[in-house]
PDB file of C-alpha atoms in Angstrom:
ATOM      1  CA  MET K   1      16.117 -28.321  13.019  1.00 50.00           C
ATOM      2  CA  THR K   2      12.486 -27.683  12.748  1.00 50.00           C
ATOM      3  CA  SER K   3      11.638 -31.383  13.094  1.00 57.00           C
ATOM      4  CA  GLU K   4      12.955 -31.175  16.529  1.00 79.00           C
ATOM      5  CA  LEU K   5      10.855 -28.399  17.498  1.00 77.00           C
ATOM      6  CA  PRO K   6       7.388 -28.720  19.392  1.00 83.00           C
ATOM      7  CA  PRO K   7       4.175 -28.384  17.560  1.00 84.00           C
ATOM      8  CA  GLN K   8       3.621 -25.327  19.265  1.00 85.00           C
ATOM      9  CA  ILE K   9       6.904 -23.556  18.266  1.00 85.00           C
ATOM     10  CA  LYS K  10       6.268 -24.641  14.594  1.00 87.00           C
ATOM     11  CA  ASN K  11       2.911 -23.238  14.527  1.00 89.00           C
ATOM     12  CA  GLN K  12       4.280 -20.051  15.820  1.00 87.00           C
ATOM     13  CA  LEU K  13       7.064 -20.025  13.292  1.00 89.00           C
ATOM     14  CA  ALA K  14       4.500 -20.588  10.424  1.00 91.00           C
ATOM     15  CA  GLN K  15       2.277 -17.716  11.577  1.00 91.00           C
ATOM     16  CA  LEU K  16       5.425 -15.510  11.920  1.00 92.00           C
ATOM     17  CA  GLN K  17       6.185 -16.426   8.080  1.00 93.00           C
ATOM     18  CA  GLN K  18       2.740 -15.908   7.088  1.00 95.00           C
ATOM     19  CA  ILE K  19       2.546 -12.224   8.689  1.00 94.00           C
ATOM     20  CA  GLN K  20       5.933 -11.372   7.240  1.00 94.00           C
ATOM     21  CA  GLN K  21       4.555 -12.421   3.707  1.00 95.00           C
ATOM     22  CA  GLN K  22       1.462 -10.328   4.394  1.00 95.00           C
ATOM     23  CA  ALA K  23       3.562  -7.278   5.401  1.00 95.00           C
ATOM     24  CA  GLN K  24       5.664  -7.567   2.411  1.00 96.00           C
ATOM     25  CA  ALA K  25       2.645  -7.844   0.144  1.00 97.00           C
ATOM     26  CA  ILE K  26       1.062  -5.024   1.838  1.00 97.00           C
ATOM     27  CA  ALA K  27       4.347  -2.940   1.505  1.00 96.00           C
ATOM     28  CA  VAL K  28       4.334  -3.494  -2.252  1.00 97.00           C
ATOM     29  CA  GLN K  29       0.670  -2.585  -2.724  1.00 98.00           C
ATOM     30  CA  LYS K  30       1.310   0.523  -0.842  1.00 97.00           C
ATOM     31  CA  ASN K  31       4.483   1.444  -3.047  1.00 98.00           C
ATOM     32  CA  GLN K  32       2.143   0.885  -6.079  1.00 98.00           C
ATOM     33  CA  VAL K  33      -0.478   3.242  -4.660  1.00 98.00           C
ATOM     34  CA  GLU K  34       2.052   5.970  -3.845  1.00 98.00           C
ATOM     35  CA  ILE K  35       3.473   5.921  -7.364  1.00 98.00           C
ATOM     36  CA  THR K  36       0.034   5.983  -9.011  1.00 98.00           C
ATOM     37  CA  LEU K  37      -0.912   8.822  -6.405  1.00 98.00           C
ATOM     38  CA  LYS K  38       2.190  10.879  -7.310  1.00 98.00           C
ATOM     39  CA  GLU K  39       1.433  10.500 -11.095  1.00 97.00           C
ATOM     40  CA  THR K  40      -1.955  11.645 -10.492  1.00 97.00           C
ATOM     41  CA  GLU K  41      -0.966  14.609  -8.337  1.00 97.00           C
ATOM     42  CA  LEU K  42       1.570  15.498 -11.193  1.00 97.00           C
ATOM     43  CA  ALA K  43      -1.223  15.386 -13.900  1.00 96.00           C
ATOM     44  CA  LEU K  44      -3.263  17.642 -11.783  1.00 96.00           C
ATOM     45  CA  GLU K  45      -0.599  20.142 -11.588  1.00 97.00           C
ATOM     46  CA  GLU K  46      -0.209  19.994 -15.349  1.00 95.00           C
ATOM     47  CA  LEU K  47      -3.761  20.442 -15.970  1.00 95.00           C
ATOM     48  CA  ASP K  48      -3.837  23.479 -13.593  1.00 94.00           C
ATOM     49  CA  LYS K  49      -1.177  25.124 -15.968  1.00 94.00           C
ATOM     50  CA  LEU K  50      -3.492  24.926 -19.231  1.00 93.00           C
ATOM     51  CA  THR K  51      -6.048  27.341 -20.072  1.00 91.00           C
ATOM     52  CA  PRO K  52      -9.694  26.096 -19.524  1.00 88.00           C
ATOM     53  CA  ASP K  53     -10.124  25.768 -23.632  1.00 89.00           C
ATOM     54  CA  ALA K  54      -6.856  23.585 -23.743  1.00 90.00           C
ATOM     55  CA  VAL K  55      -7.443  20.511 -25.994  1.00 91.00           C
ATOM     56  CA  ILE K  56      -6.879  17.411 -23.656  1.00 94.00           C
ATOM     57  CA  TYR K  57      -6.641  13.882 -24.624  1.00 94.00           C
ATOM     58  CA  ARG K  58      -7.174  10.984 -22.414  1.00 91.00           C
ATOM     59  CA  ALA K  59      -5.918   7.400 -22.949  1.00 91.00           C
ATOM     60  CA  VAL K  60      -8.590   4.927 -23.006  1.00 91.00           C
ATOM     61  CA  GLY K  61      -6.984   1.437 -23.764  1.00 94.00           C
ATOM     62  CA  ASP K  62      -5.062   1.855 -26.959  1.00 96.00           C
ATOM     63  CA  LEU K  63      -6.822   4.987 -27.937  1.00 96.00           C
ATOM     64  CA  LEU K  64      -6.511   8.715 -27.213  1.00 96.00           C
ATOM     65  CA  ILE K  65      -9.937  10.380 -26.602  1.00 95.00           C
ATOM     66  CA  LYS K  66     -10.344  14.237 -26.749  1.00 95.00           C
ATOM     67  CA  THR K  67     -11.948  15.433 -23.564  1.00 94.00           C
ATOM     68  CA  GLU K  68     -12.598  18.587 -21.679  1.00 92.00           C
ATOM     69  CA  ARG K  69     -10.115  19.813 -19.268  1.00 93.00           C
ATOM     70  CA  ASP K  70     -12.659  20.243 -16.307  1.00 92.00           C
ATOM     71  CA  LYS K  71     -14.040  16.827 -16.597  1.00 92.00           C
ATOM     72  CA  THR K  72     -10.601  15.463 -16.653  1.00 93.00           C
ATOM     73  CA  LYS K  73      -9.649  17.389 -13.731  1.00 94.00           C
ATOM     74  CA  GLU K  74     -12.676  16.365 -11.757  1.00 96.00           C
ATOM     75  CA  SER K  75     -11.923  12.665 -12.639  1.00 95.00           C
ATOM     76  CA  LEU K  76      -8.357  13.087 -11.658  1.00 96.00           C
ATOM     77  CA  LYS K  77      -9.524  14.669  -8.244  1.00 98.00           C
ATOM     78  CA  GLU K  78     -11.955  11.690  -7.630  1.00 98.00           C
ATOM     79  CA  LYS K  79      -8.905   9.237  -8.332  1.00 97.00           C
ATOM     80  CA  LYS K  80      -6.637  11.106  -5.892  1.00 98.00           C
ATOM     81  CA  ASP K  81      -9.134  10.927  -3.221  1.00 98.00           C
ATOM     82  CA  THR K  82      -9.779   7.162  -3.898  1.00 98.00           C
ATOM     83  CA  LEU K  83      -6.014   6.595  -3.733  1.00 98.00           C
ATOM     84  CA  ASP K  84      -5.669   8.720  -0.578  1.00 98.00           C
ATOM     85  CA  LEU K  85      -8.036   6.497   1.090  1.00 98.00           C
ATOM     86  CA  ARG K  86      -6.229   3.448   0.007  1.00 98.00           C
ATOM     87  CA  LEU K  87      -3.042   4.600   1.045  1.00 98.00           C
ATOM     88  CA  GLN K  88      -4.391   5.281   4.545  1.00 98.00           C
ATOM     89  CA  THR K  89      -5.893   1.773   4.595  1.00 98.00           C
ATOM     90  CA  LEU K  90      -2.649   0.314   3.472  1.00 97.00           C
ATOM     91  CA  ALA K  91      -0.850   2.062   6.236  1.00 97.00           C
ATOM     92  CA  ARG K  92      -3.012   0.952   8.917  1.00 97.00           C
ATOM     93  CA  GLN K  93      -2.889  -2.786   7.705  1.00 97.00           C
ATOM     94  CA  GLU K  94       0.830  -2.246   7.411  1.00 95.00           C
ATOM     95  CA  GLU K  95       1.099  -1.217  11.039  1.00 96.00           C
ATOM     96  CA  ARG K  96      -1.178  -3.947  12.443  1.00 96.00           C
ATOM     97  CA  ALA K  97       1.023  -6.619  10.797  1.00 95.00           C
ATOM     98  CA  GLN K  98       4.051  -4.965  12.125  1.00 94.00           C
ATOM     99  CA  LYS K  99       2.667  -5.043  15.640  1.00 95.00           C
ATOM    100  CA  ARG K 100       1.297  -8.810  14.973  1.00 94.00           C
ATOM    101  CA  PHE K 101       4.827  -9.846  13.761  1.00 93.00           C
ATOM    102  CA  GLN K 102       6.264  -8.233  16.961  1.00 93.00           C
ATOM    103  CA  GLN K 103       3.943 -10.115  19.174  1.00 92.00           C
ATOM    104  CA  LEU K 104       4.463 -13.372  17.435  1.00 90.00           C
ATOM    105  CA  GLN K 105       8.321 -12.736  17.720  1.00 91.00           C
ATOM    106  CA  GLU K 106       8.170 -11.991  21.411  1.00 91.00           C
ATOM    107  CA  GLN K 107       6.128 -15.025  21.860  1.00 88.00           C
ATOM    108  CA  LEU K 108       8.474 -17.162  20.057  1.00 87.00           C
ATOM    109  CA  ARG K 109      11.479 -15.708  21.999  1.00 88.00           C
ATOM    110  CA  GLN K 110       9.630 -16.584  25.358  1.00 87.00           C
ATOM    111  CA  ALA K 111       8.701 -20.070  24.171  1.00 82.00           C
ATOM    112  CA  ILE K 112      12.399 -21.075  23.445  1.00 80.00           C
ATOM    113  CA  GLY K 113      13.786 -18.941  25.980  1.00 78.00           C
ATOM    114  CA  THR K 114      15.892 -16.375  24.045  1.00 69.00           C
ATOM    115  CA  PRO K 115      16.132 -12.829  25.586  1.00 63.00           C
ATOM    116  CA  ALA K 116      14.881  -9.865  23.347  1.00 58.00           C
ATOM    117  CA  ALA K 117      17.416  -8.105  21.404  1.00 58.00           C
ATOM    118  CA  GLN K 118      18.299  -4.741  23.109  1.00 54.00           C
TER     119      GLN K 118
END
């Protein structure tokens, strides 16, 4: 069927597919950041339950290294801030991709003469 379509329509279909793939990739990244953010928040909550002199071990590759609670807490807070920013960026990218997808979809509808779904 696509071989019968005009080049402009083929191009718009290709753009639509590309935007859809980008949106899916963004959604996967966003999900991964959300999971990591939740894990970081849980770790911070657990650290808050410990006494300041509690023995803490941090995973570094295959090793567990003894570390201080406050240093670990500060490191996790920085990680959380970075993840929050990354999540906001991905949300904006996802929104832009959705808008672009809708625009291309509408252009295609107009080009092939199909009315918009209500």
